[in-house]
PDB file of C-alpha atoms in Angstrom:
ATOM      1  CA  MET A 880      24.636  35.700 -73.555  1.00  0.00           C
ATOM      2  CA  SER A 881      25.278  35.799 -69.682  1.00  0.00           C
ATOM      3  CA  LEU A 882      28.049  34.236 -68.429  1.00  0.00           C
ATOM      4  CA  PRO A 883      27.637  31.316 -65.526  1.00  0.00           C
ATOM      5  CA  ALA A 884      27.626  32.129 -62.018  1.00  0.00           C
ATOM      6  CA  ARG A 885      30.935  32.028 -60.425  1.00  0.00           C
ATOM      7  CA  ASP A 886      30.980  30.271 -56.934  1.00  0.00           C
ATOM      8  CA  ASN A 887      32.602  32.793 -53.825  1.00  0.00           C
ATOM      9  CA  LEU A 888      35.267  30.494 -53.160  1.00  0.00           C
ATOM     10  CA  SER A 889      38.409  31.955 -53.291  1.00  0.00           C
ATOM     11  CA  PRO A 890      40.969  29.742 -55.350  1.00  0.00           C
ATOM     12  CA  ALA A 891      43.079  29.198 -51.925  1.00  0.00           C
ATOM     13  CA  GLU A 892      40.248  28.076 -50.055  1.00  0.00           C
ATOM     14  CA  PRO A 893      38.993  24.136 -50.537  1.00  0.00           C
ATOM     15  CA  ARG A 894      36.640  23.030 -51.911  1.00  0.00           C
ATOM     16  CA  VAL A 895      33.936  20.228 -50.138  1.00  0.00           C
ATOM     17  CA  ALA A 896      32.158  18.055 -53.183  1.00  0.00           C
ATOM     18  CA  ALA A 897      28.508  18.452 -51.887  1.00  0.00           C
ATOM     19  CA  PHE A 898      26.913  15.057 -51.101  1.00  0.00           C
ATOM     20  CA  PRO A 899      23.210  14.490 -51.019  1.00  0.00           C
ATOM     21  CA  LYS A 900      21.373  14.969 -47.348  1.00  0.00           C
ATOM     22  CA  ALA A 901      20.428  11.391 -47.333  1.00  0.00           C
ATOM     23  CA  LYS A 902      23.855  10.404 -48.251  1.00  0.00           C
ATOM     24  CA  VAL A 903      25.736  12.454 -45.058  1.00  0.00           C
ATOM     25  CA  LEU A 904      23.075  10.991 -42.618  1.00  0.00           C
ATOM     26  CA  ALA A 905      23.969   7.671 -43.907  1.00  0.00           C
ATOM     27  CA  ILE A 906      27.536   8.317 -42.967  1.00  0.00           C
ATOM     28  CA  THR A 907      27.441   9.872 -39.488  1.00  0.00           C
ATOM     29  CA  ALA A 908      24.447   8.030 -37.850  1.00  0.00           C
ATOM     30  CA  PRO A 909      25.921   5.141 -35.911  1.00  0.00           C
ATOM     31  CA  ARG A 910      24.863   1.961 -37.558  1.00  0.00           C
ATOM     32  CA  PRO A 911      22.398  -0.154 -35.747  1.00  0.00           C
ATOM     33  CA  ARG A 912      23.355  -3.248 -33.408  1.00  0.00           C
ATOM     34  CA  PRO A 913      22.620  -6.426 -35.749  1.00  0.00           C
ATOM     35  CA  TRP A 914      19.818  -8.522 -34.467  1.00  0.00           C
ATOM     36  CA  SER A 915      22.251 -11.495 -33.694  1.00  0.00           C
ATOM     37  CA  ALA A 916      24.058  -9.285 -31.030  1.00  0.00           C
ATOM     38  CA  ARG A 917      21.192  -7.960 -28.783  1.00  0.00           C
ATOM     39  CA  PRO A 918      20.873 -11.328 -26.711  1.00  0.00           C
ATOM     40  CA  VAL A 919      24.119 -11.587 -26.318  1.00  0.00           C
ATOM     41  CA  ALA A 920      23.993  -8.339 -24.468  1.00  0.00           C
ATOM     42  CA  ILE A 921      21.107  -8.799 -22.491  1.00  0.00           C
ATOM     43  CA  ALA A 922      22.295 -12.410 -21.379  1.00  0.00           C
ATOM     44  CA  ARG A 923      25.235 -10.492 -20.454  1.00  0.00           C
ATOM     45  CA  ALA A 924      23.451  -7.851 -18.233  1.00  0.00           C
ATOM     46  CA  VAL A 925      21.446 -10.511 -17.143  1.00  0.00           C
ATOM     47  CA  ALA A 926      25.134 -12.525 -15.705  1.00  0.00           C
ATOM     48  CA  GLY A 927      26.181  -9.241 -14.519  1.00  0.00           C
ATOM     49  CA  THR A 928      22.785  -8.933 -12.647  1.00  0.00           C
ATOM     50  CA  VAL A 929      22.895 -12.675 -11.444  1.00  0.00           C
ATOM     51  CA  VAL A 930      26.000 -13.750 -10.960  1.00  0.00           C
ATOM     52  CA  PRO A 931      27.777 -11.792  -8.191  1.00  0.00           C
ATOM     53  CA  PRO A 932      25.214 -12.202  -5.651  1.00  0.00           C
ATOM     54  CA  LEU A 933      25.237 -16.212  -6.578  1.00  0.00           C
ATOM     55  CA  ILE A 934      29.275 -16.768  -5.786  1.00  0.00           C
ATOM     56  CA  PRO A 935      28.893 -15.637  -1.930  1.00  0.00           C
ATOM     57  CA  LEU A 936      25.488 -17.543  -1.780  1.00  0.00           C
ATOM     58  CA  ILE A 937      27.148 -20.405  -2.517  1.00  0.00           C
ATOM     59  CA  VAL A 938      30.505 -20.450  -0.728  1.00  0.00           C
ATOM     60  CA  LEU A 939      28.521 -19.762   2.487  1.00  0.00           C
ATOM     61  CA  LEU A 940      26.270 -22.629   1.369  1.00  0.00           C
ATOM     62  CA  GLY A 941      29.313 -24.982   1.020  1.00  0.00           C
ATOM     63  CA  VAL A 942      30.569 -23.905   4.158  1.00  0.00           C
ATOM     64  CA  TRP A 943      27.535 -24.562   6.263  1.00  0.00           C
ATOM     65  CA  GLU A 944      27.753 -28.198   4.494  1.00  0.00           C
ATOM     66  CA  LEU A 945      31.203 -28.641   5.489  1.00  0.00           C
ATOM     67  CA  LEU A 946      30.833 -27.698   9.004  1.00  0.00           C
ATOM     68  CA  CYS A 947      27.234 -29.185  10.480  1.00  0.00           C
ATOM     69  CA  ALA A 948      27.605 -32.462   8.018  1.00  0.00           C
ATOM     70  CA  GLY A 949      29.348 -34.346  11.011  1.00  0.00           C
ATOM     71  CA  PRO A 950      26.985 -36.854  13.056  1.00  0.00           C
ATOM     72  CA  ASP A 951      27.472 -34.297  16.439  1.00  0.00           C
ATOM     73  CA  ALA A 952      26.910 -31.223  14.449  1.00  0.00           C
ATOM     74  CA  ALA A 953      24.508 -28.389  16.433  1.00  0.00           C
ATOM     75  CA  LEU A 954      22.652 -27.402  13.255  1.00  0.00           C
ATOM     76  CA  PRO A 955      21.569 -29.382   9.989  1.00  0.00           C
ATOM     77  CA  PRO A 956      23.656 -28.847   7.124  1.00  0.00           C
ATOM     78  CA  PRO A 957      21.733 -27.583   3.768  1.00  0.00           C
ATOM     79  CA  SER A 958      21.216 -30.960   2.186  1.00  0.00           C
ATOM     80  CA  ARG A 959      19.365 -31.940   5.360  1.00  0.00           C
ATOM     81  CA  VAL A 960      16.902 -28.892   5.614  1.00  0.00           C
ATOM     82  CA  VAL A 961      15.998 -29.369   2.396  1.00  0.00           C
ATOM     83  CA  ALA A 962      15.132 -33.094   3.079  1.00  0.00           C
ATOM     84  CA  ASP A 963      12.939 -32.236   5.777  1.00  0.00           C
ATOM     85  CA  THR A 964      11.014 -29.193   4.613  1.00  0.00           C
ATOM     86  CA  TRP A 965      10.507 -30.255   1.257  1.00  0.00           C
ATOM     87  CA  GLU A 966       7.063 -30.335   1.796  1.00  0.00           C
ATOM     88  CA  LEU A 967       7.196 -27.260   3.772  1.00  0.00           C
ATOM     89  CA  ILE A 968       9.012 -25.918   0.889  1.00  0.00           C
ATOM     90  CA  THR A 969       6.322 -27.318  -1.871  1.00  0.00           C
ATOM     91  CA  ASP A 970       2.823 -26.375  -0.560  1.00  0.00           C
ATOM     92  CA  PRO A 971       3.237 -23.229   1.433  1.00  0.00           C
ATOM     93  CA  PHE A 972      -0.674 -22.925   1.015  1.00  0.00           C
ATOM     94  CA  TYR A 973      -1.899 -25.772   2.782  1.00  0.00           C
ATOM     95  CA  ASP A 974      -4.715 -25.551   5.687  1.00  0.00           C
ATOM     96  CA  ARG A 975      -5.535 -28.389   8.048  1.00  0.00           C
ATOM     97  CA  GLY A 976      -6.975 -25.715  10.527  1.00  0.00           C
ATOM     98  CA  GLY A 977      -6.532 -23.996  13.261  1.00  0.00           C
ATOM     99  CA  LEU A 978      -2.996 -23.093  13.698  1.00  0.00           C
ATOM    100  CA  ASP A 979      -1.604 -25.895  11.146  1.00  0.00           C
ATOM    101  CA  LYS A 980      -1.081 -23.625   8.129  1.00  0.00           C
ATOM    102  CA  GLY A 981       1.660 -23.309   5.319  1.00  0.00           C
ATOM    103  CA  LEU A 982       3.931 -20.798   5.454  1.00  0.00           C
ATOM    104  CA  PHE A 983       2.465 -18.692   2.820  1.00  0.00           C
ATOM    105  CA  TRP A 984      -0.381 -18.063   5.493  1.00  0.00           C
ATOM    106  CA  HIS A 985       1.646 -16.898   8.324  1.00  0.00           C
ATOM    107  CA  LEU A 986       3.258 -14.401   6.184  1.00  0.00           C
ATOM    108  CA  TYR A 987       0.072 -13.213   4.981  1.00  0.00           C
ATOM    109  CA  ALA A 988      -1.191 -12.376   8.436  1.00  0.00           C
ATOM    110  CA  SER A 989       2.221 -11.340   9.646  1.00  0.00           C
ATOM    111  CA  LEU A 990       1.995  -8.915   6.521  1.00  0.00           C
ATOM    112  CA  GLN A 991      -1.490  -7.679   7.272  1.00  0.00           C
ATOM    113  CA  ARG A 992      -0.365  -6.443  10.931  1.00  0.00           C
ATOM    114  CA  VAL A 993       2.863  -5.211   9.193  1.00  0.00           C
ATOM    115  CA  LEU A 994       0.731  -3.060   6.702  1.00  0.00           C
ATOM    116  CA  LEU A 995      -1.610  -2.070   9.261  1.00  0.00           C
ATOM    117  CA  GLY A 996       0.953  -0.543  12.063  1.00  0.00           C
ATOM    118  CA  TYR A 997       3.456   0.479   9.550  1.00  0.00           C
ATOM    119  CA  SER A 998       0.634   2.959   7.508  1.00  0.00           C
ATOM    120  CA  LEU A 999      -0.388   4.134  11.116  1.00  0.00           C
ATOM    121  CA  ALA A1000       3.093   5.216  11.434  1.00  0.00           C
ATOM    122  CA  ALA A1001       4.271   6.661   8.221  1.00  0.00           C
ATOM    123  CA  ILE A1002       1.269   8.750   8.551  1.00  0.00           C
ATOM    124  CA  GLY A1003       1.370   9.986  12.016  1.00  0.00           C
ATOM    125  CA  GLY A1004       5.304   9.613  11.553  1.00  0.00           C
ATOM    126  CA  VAL A1005       5.273  12.533   8.347  1.00  0.00           C
ATOM    127  CA  ALA A1006       2.763  14.895   9.997  1.00  0.00           C
ATOM    128  CA  ILE A1007       4.686  15.109  13.286  1.00  0.00           C
ATOM    129  CA  GLY A1008       7.894  15.189  11.361  1.00  0.00           C
ATOM    130  CA  THR A1009       6.594  17.809   9.788  1.00  0.00           C
ATOM    131  CA  LEU A1010       4.888  19.991  12.780  1.00  0.00           C
ATOM    132  CA  ILE A1011       8.713  19.476  14.188  1.00  0.00           C
ATOM    133  CA  GLY A1012      10.367  20.843  10.932  1.00  0.00           C
ATOM    134  CA  GLN A1013       8.282  23.662  10.825  1.00  0.00           C
ATOM    135  CA  SER A1014       7.983  24.623  14.501  1.00  0.00           C
ATOM    136  CA  GLN A1015      10.693  25.905  16.414  1.00  0.00           C
ATOM    137  CA  TRP A1016       8.601  25.427  19.377  1.00  0.00           C
ATOM    138  CA  ALA A1017       7.577  22.162  18.634  1.00  0.00           C
ATOM    139  CA  MET A1018      11.183  20.942  18.294  1.00  0.00           C
ATOM    140  CA  ARG A1019      11.964  22.232  21.413  1.00  0.00           C
ATOM    141  CA  SER A1020       9.010  20.718  23.030  1.00  0.00           C
ATOM    142  CA  LEU A1021       8.911  17.419  21.607  1.00  0.00           C
ATOM    143  CA  ASP A1022      12.186  16.760  20.939  1.00  0.00           C
ATOM    144  CA  PRO A1023      13.396  15.539  24.458  1.00  0.00           C
ATOM    145  CA  LEU A1024      10.125  13.729  25.072  1.00  0.00           C
ATOM    146  CA  PHE A1025      10.782  11.756  21.489  1.00  0.00           C
ATOM    147  CA  GLN A1026      14.480  11.062  22.122  1.00  0.00           C
ATOM    148  CA  VAL A1027      13.453   9.298  25.492  1.00  0.00           C
ATOM    149  CA  LEU A1028      10.681   7.026  24.292  1.00  0.00           C
ATOM    150  CA  ARG A1029      12.486   5.705  20.922  1.00  0.00           C
ATOM    151  CA  THR A1030      15.684   4.612  23.126  1.00  0.00           C
ATOM    152  CA  VAL A1031      12.961   1.838  24.672  1.00  0.00           C
ATOM    153  CA  PRO A1032      13.149  -1.659  22.883  1.00  0.00           C
ATOM    154  CA  PRO A1033      10.178  -2.730  21.226  1.00  0.00           C
ATOM    155  CA  LEU A1034       9.334  -5.444  22.999  1.00  0.00           C
ATOM    156  CA  ALA A1035       9.238  -3.466  26.357  1.00  0.00           C
ATOM    157  CA  TRP A1036       5.950  -2.064  25.175  1.00  0.00           C
ATOM    158  CA  LEU A1037       4.397  -4.958  24.677  1.00  0.00           C
ATOM    159  CA  PRO A1038       3.586  -6.031  28.092  1.00  0.00           C
ATOM    160  CA  LEU A1039       1.903  -2.288  28.348  1.00  0.00           C
ATOM    161  CA  ALA A1040      -0.358  -2.710  24.768  1.00  0.00           C
ATOM    162  CA  LEU A1041      -1.726  -6.269  26.221  1.00  0.00           C
ATOM    163  CA  ALA A1042      -2.506  -4.782  29.478  1.00  0.00           C
ATOM    164  CA  ALA A1043      -4.266  -1.728  27.711  1.00  0.00           C
ATOM    165  CA  PHE A1044      -5.902  -3.567  24.332  1.00  0.00           C
ATOM    166  CA  LYS A1045      -6.915  -7.019  26.301  1.00  0.00           C
ATOM    167  CA  SER A1046      -5.719  -8.594  23.153  1.00  0.00           C
ATOM    168  CA  GLY A1047      -3.227  -9.412  21.003  1.00  0.00           C
ATOM    169  CA  GLU A1048      -3.986  -8.182  17.934  1.00  0.00           C
ATOM    170  CA  PRO A1049      -3.890  -4.487  18.518  1.00  0.00           C
ATOM    171  CA  SER A1050      -1.269  -5.193  21.003  1.00  0.00           C
ATOM    172  CA  ALA A1051       1.270  -6.784  17.834  1.00  0.00           C
ATOM    173  CA  ILE A1052       0.043  -3.890  15.836  1.00  0.00           C
ATOM    174  CA  PHE A1053       0.967  -1.100  18.405  1.00  0.00           C
ATOM    175  CA  VAL A1054       4.244  -2.440  18.911  1.00  0.00           C
ATOM    176  CA  ILE A1055       5.198  -2.249  15.323  1.00  0.00           C
ATOM    177  CA  PHE A1056       3.096   1.777  15.138  1.00  0.00           C
ATOM    178  CA  ILE A1057       5.637   2.675  18.197  1.00  0.00           C
ATOM    179  CA  THR A1058       8.980   0.913  16.612  1.00  0.00           C
ATOM    180  CA  ALA A1059       8.297   2.543  12.800  1.00  0.00           C
ATOM    181  CA  VAL A1060       7.208   5.935  14.119  1.00  0.00           C
ATOM    182  CA  TRP A1061      10.342   7.345  15.362  1.00  0.00           C
ATOM    183  CA  PRO A1062      12.579   7.112  11.949  1.00  0.00           C
ATOM    184  CA  ILE A1063      10.025   8.827  10.290  1.00  0.00           C
ATOM    185  CA  VAL A1064       9.679  11.503  12.927  1.00  0.00           C
ATOM    186  CA  ILE A1065      13.526  12.144  12.700  1.00  0.00           C
ATOM    187  CA  ASN A1066      13.908  12.341   8.903  1.00  0.00           C
ATOM    188  CA  THR A1067      10.823  14.422   8.061  1.00  0.00           C
ATOM    189  CA  ALA A1068      11.910  16.610  10.815  1.00  0.00           C
ATOM    190  CA  VAL A1069      15.350  16.697   9.382  1.00  0.00           C
ATOM    191  CA  GLY A1070      14.511  16.759   5.378  1.00  0.00           C
ATOM    192  CA  ILE A1071      11.611  20.161   6.243  1.00  0.00           C
ATOM    193  CA  ARG A1072      14.500  21.589   8.125  1.00  0.00           C
ATOM    194  CA  ASN A1073      16.996  20.848   5.065  1.00  0.00           C
ATOM    195  CA  ILE A1074      14.918  23.142   2.560  1.00  0.00           C
ATOM    196  CA  PRO A1075      17.040  25.660   0.689  1.00  0.00           C
ATOM    197  CA  GLU A1076      15.923  29.424   1.939  1.00  0.00           C
ATOM    198  CA  ASP A1077      15.714  30.369  -1.579  1.00  0.00           C
ATOM    199  CA  TYR A1078      12.799  27.987  -1.693  1.00  0.00           C
ATOM    200  CA  ARG A1079      10.892  29.956   0.667  1.00  0.00           C
ATOM    201  CA  ASN A1080      11.828  32.697  -0.586  1.00  0.00           C
ATOM    202  CA  VAL A1081      10.138  32.087  -3.959  1.00  0.00           C
ATOM    203  CA  ALA A1082       7.003  30.783  -1.884  1.00  0.00           C
ATOM    204  CA  ARG A1083       7.161  34.590  -0.071  1.00  0.00           C
ATOM    205  CA  VAL A1084       6.996  35.955  -3.516  1.00  0.00           C
ATOM    206  CA  LEU A1085       4.176  34.001  -5.013  1.00  0.00           C
ATOM    207  CA  GLN A1086       2.573  34.554  -2.116  1.00  0.00           C
ATOM    208  CA  LEU A1087       1.536  30.839  -2.002  1.00  0.00           C
ATOM    209  CA  ASN A1088      -0.746  29.591   0.958  1.00  0.00           C
ATOM    210  CA  PRO A1089       0.052  27.354   2.764  1.00  0.00           C
ATOM    211  CA  LEU A1090      -1.390  24.375   1.210  1.00  0.00           C
ATOM    212  CA  GLU A1091       0.000  25.423  -1.787  1.00  0.00           C
ATOM    213  CA  TYR A1092       3.796  25.614  -0.108  1.00  0.00           C
ATOM    214  CA  ALA A1093       3.253  22.074   0.990  1.00  0.00           C
ATOM    215  CA  VAL A1094       2.385  20.416  -1.826  1.00  0.00           C
ATOM    216  CA  LYS A1095       4.504  22.799  -4.510  1.00  0.00           C
ATOM    217  CA  ILE A1096       7.575  23.156  -2.547  1.00  0.00           C
ATOM    218  CA  MET A1097       7.523  21.206   1.297  1.00  0.00           C
ATOM    219  CA  ILE A1098       7.217  18.031   0.332  1.00  0.00           C
ATOM    220  CA  PRO A1099       8.437  17.921  -3.002  1.00  0.00           C
ATOM    221  CA  ALA A1100      11.984  18.882  -1.315  1.00  0.00           C
ATOM    222  CA  ALA A1101      11.680  16.663   1.926  1.00  0.00           C
ATOM    223  CA  ALA A1102      10.629  13.800  -0.001  1.00  0.00           C
ATOM    224  CA  PRO A1103      14.120  12.159  -0.069  1.00  0.00           C
ATOM    225  CA  TYR A1104      14.520  12.390   3.181  1.00  0.00           C
ATOM    226  CA  ILE A1105      10.787  11.288   4.017  1.00  0.00           C
ATOM    227  CA  PHE A1106      11.473   7.943   2.004  1.00  0.00           C
ATOM    228  CA  THR A1107      14.735   7.632   3.805  1.00  0.00           C
ATOM    229  CA  GLY A1108      12.521   7.379   7.174  1.00  0.00           C
ATOM    230  CA  LEU A1109       9.863   5.011   5.528  1.00  0.00           C
ATOM    231  CA  ARG A1110      12.683   2.765   4.210  1.00  0.00           C
ATOM    232  CA  ILE A1111      13.689   2.271   7.817  1.00  0.00           C
ATOM    233  CA  GLY A1112      10.823   2.140   9.335  1.00  0.00           C
ATOM    234  CA  ILE A1113       9.398  -0.668   7.034  1.00  0.00           C
ATOM    235  CA  GLY A1114      12.492  -2.717   7.945  1.00  0.00           C
ATOM    236  CA  LEU A1115      11.725  -2.106  11.698  1.00  0.00           C
ATOM    237  CA  SER A1116       8.301  -2.923  10.998  1.00  0.00           C
ATOM    238  CA  TRP A1117       9.050  -6.615  10.182  1.00  0.00           C
ATOM    239  CA  LEU A1118      11.719  -6.866  12.249  1.00  0.00           C
ATOM    240  CA  ALA A1119       9.273  -6.175  15.417  1.00  0.00           C
ATOM    241  CA  ILE A1120       6.462  -8.456  14.073  1.00  0.00           C
ATOM    242  CA  VAL A1121       8.357 -11.208  14.325  1.00  0.00           C
ATOM    243  CA  ALA A1122       9.390 -10.632  18.164  1.00  0.00           C
ATOM    244  CA  ALA A1123       6.146  -9.699  18.867  1.00  0.00           C
ATOM    245  CA  GLU A1124       4.258 -12.754  17.528  1.00  0.00           C
ATOM    246  CA  MET A1125       6.579 -15.315  19.465  1.00  0.00           C
ATOM    247  CA  LEU A1126       4.750 -13.594  22.272  1.00  0.00           C
ATOM    248  CA  ILE A1127       1.172 -13.199  21.552  1.00  0.00           C
ATOM    249  CA  GLY A1128       0.772 -16.257  19.720  1.00  0.00           C
ATOM    250  CA  GLY A1129      -1.480 -16.887  16.905  1.00  0.00           C
ATOM    251  CA  VAL A1130      -1.186 -17.757  12.938  1.00  0.00           C
ATOM    252  CA  GLY A1131       2.512 -15.414  12.324  1.00  0.00           C
ATOM    253  CA  ILE A1132       5.381 -16.270  10.863  1.00  0.00           C
ATOM    254  CA  GLY A1133       6.910 -15.565  14.424  1.00  0.00           C
ATOM    255  CA  PHE A1134       4.774 -17.641  15.687  1.00  0.00           C
ATOM    256  CA  PHE A1135       5.724 -20.358  13.768  1.00  0.00           C
ATOM    257  CA  ILE A1136       9.223 -19.939  14.505  1.00  0.00           C
ATOM    258  CA  TRP A1137       8.893 -20.275  18.428  1.00  0.00           C
ATOM    259  CA  ASP A1138       6.446 -22.986  17.628  1.00  0.00           C
ATOM    260  CA  ALA A1139       9.047 -24.952  15.797  1.00  0.00           C
ATOM    261  CA  TRP A1140      11.728 -24.363  18.259  1.00  0.00           C
ATOM    262  CA  ASN A1141       9.325 -25.689  20.934  1.00  0.00           C
ATOM    263  CA  SER A1142       8.796 -29.065  18.669  1.00  0.00           C
ATOM    264  CA  SER A1143      12.871 -29.069  18.030  1.00  0.00           C
ATOM    265  CA  LEU A1144      12.327 -29.022  14.487  1.00  0.00           C
ATOM    266  CA  ILE A1145      15.171 -26.593  13.767  1.00  0.00           C
ATOM    267  CA  SER A1146      14.883 -27.181   9.935  1.00  0.00           C
ATOM    268  CA  ASP A1147      11.502 -25.953   9.819  1.00  0.00           C
ATOM    269  CA  ILE A1148      13.349 -22.630  11.605  1.00  0.00           C
ATOM    270  CA  ILE A1149      16.075 -22.118   9.226  1.00  0.00           C
ATOM    271  CA  VAL A1150      13.241 -22.449   5.851  1.00  0.00           C
ATOM    272  CA  ALA A1151      10.811 -19.646   7.885  1.00  0.00           C
ATOM    273  CA  LEU A1152      14.117 -17.413   8.493  1.00  0.00           C
ATOM    274  CA  ILE A1153      14.838 -17.468   4.777  1.00  0.00           C
ATOM    275  CA  TYR A1154      11.213 -16.682   3.889  1.00  0.00           C
ATOM    276  CA  VAL A1155      11.518 -14.120   6.719  1.00  0.00           C
ATOM    277  CA  GLY A1156      14.603 -12.074   4.607  1.00  0.00           C
ATOM    278  CA  ILE A1157      13.350 -12.707   1.712  1.00  0.00           C
ATOM    279  CA  VAL A1158       9.916 -10.641   2.491  1.00  0.00           C
ATOM    280  CA  GLY A1159      11.656  -8.249   4.502  1.00  0.00           C
ATOM    281  CA  PHE A1160      13.982  -7.594   1.088  1.00  0.00           C
ATOM    282  CA  PHE A1161      11.037  -7.447  -0.990  1.00  0.00           C
ATOM    283  CA  LEU A1162       9.786  -4.954   1.485  1.00  0.00           C
ATOM    284  CA  ASP A1163      12.210  -2.547   1.680  1.00  0.00           C
ATOM    285  CA  ARG A1164      13.033  -2.489  -2.121  1.00  0.00           C
ATOM    286  CA  SER A1165       8.885  -1.531  -3.192  1.00  0.00           C
ATOM    287  CA  VAL A1166       9.117   1.178  -0.597  1.00  0.00           C
ATOM    288  CA  ALA A1167      12.481   2.338  -2.562  1.00  0.00           C
ATOM    289  CA  LEU A1168      10.728   1.832  -5.995  1.00  0.00           C
ATOM    290  CA  VAL A1169       7.665   4.016  -4.645  1.00  0.00           C
ATOM    291  CA  GLY A1170      10.422   6.663  -3.863  1.00  0.00           C
ATOM    292  CA  VAL A1171      12.136   6.566  -7.033  1.00  0.00           C
ATOM    293  CA  LEU A1172       8.816   7.241  -8.335  1.00  0.00           C
ATOM    294  CA  VAL A1173       7.368   9.875  -6.380  1.00  0.00           C
ATOM    295  CA  THR A1174      10.580  11.741  -6.488  1.00  0.00           C
ATOM    296  CA  ARG A1175      11.969  11.496  -9.889  1.00  0.00           C
ATOM    297  CA  GLY A1176      14.627   9.692  -9.279  1.00  0.00           C
ATOM    298  CA  THR A1177      15.636  11.683  -6.154  1.00  0.00           C
ATOM    299  CA  ALA A1178      15.594   9.144  -3.549  1.00  0.00           C
ATOM    300  CA  THR A1179      17.794   6.986  -5.044  1.00  0.00           C
ATOM    301  CA  SER A1180      17.317   2.924  -4.167  1.00  0.00           C
TER     302      SER A1180
END
């Protein structure tokens, strides 16, 4: 008759009760949040995002209303702006022919010019910046010229563009290009020059050809700098088109603002400026979002 096997625990060692695996998991795993608590958490998150920007906005509107409520005020208060431009706000899609269009069509025309000029600036700026960043000779040759040209105000290029292109549309696109290209060139060149030397050594060890080096090492390493330049460029492009359209005329948000000034419609100007700010905000955030997706979070928004 065999004796029962004894455990290996010495009398001095404590004994731990053996729980089934399912019970151990039930004890150690965190309890799921009840469904009733999730709407509260979502509401708190939304409030934490929405409420902070609303507070200074409400204060600004209140101060504006108080300062401009008098009959001798130079600017209309917010209540009067809404009353004067209610039709313009509620129906931005009207088109009565010619230049008598809603704000949507003016913004749409301006965005078309901006996207075309900005795309050309992005392509040319990244290419030139890469050349300057890679070549010391190109850096010494082109940097002084670029430093001089980038200090010229955007609107100073407009008369020269009108003389060259004989038309307002390509002239406005050229002004956007010449305004947005410089921050893209500079930031791209800085990003290329700041590539760690270890990355270059790895490329030499792996014997990567120029195309493989550009795709696998150079562009990913310099992408945060490139997208910084792209964000600055899109903001400058939006600033330049509004100013250029005031001079070239035609359908566009800049012409709308100038035409409203000539007609003494101050409330229309204020509404148009609000639209300009909102569109500029979304343009900047769109480029920032693309940068985060492309760089996998390296280029933070």
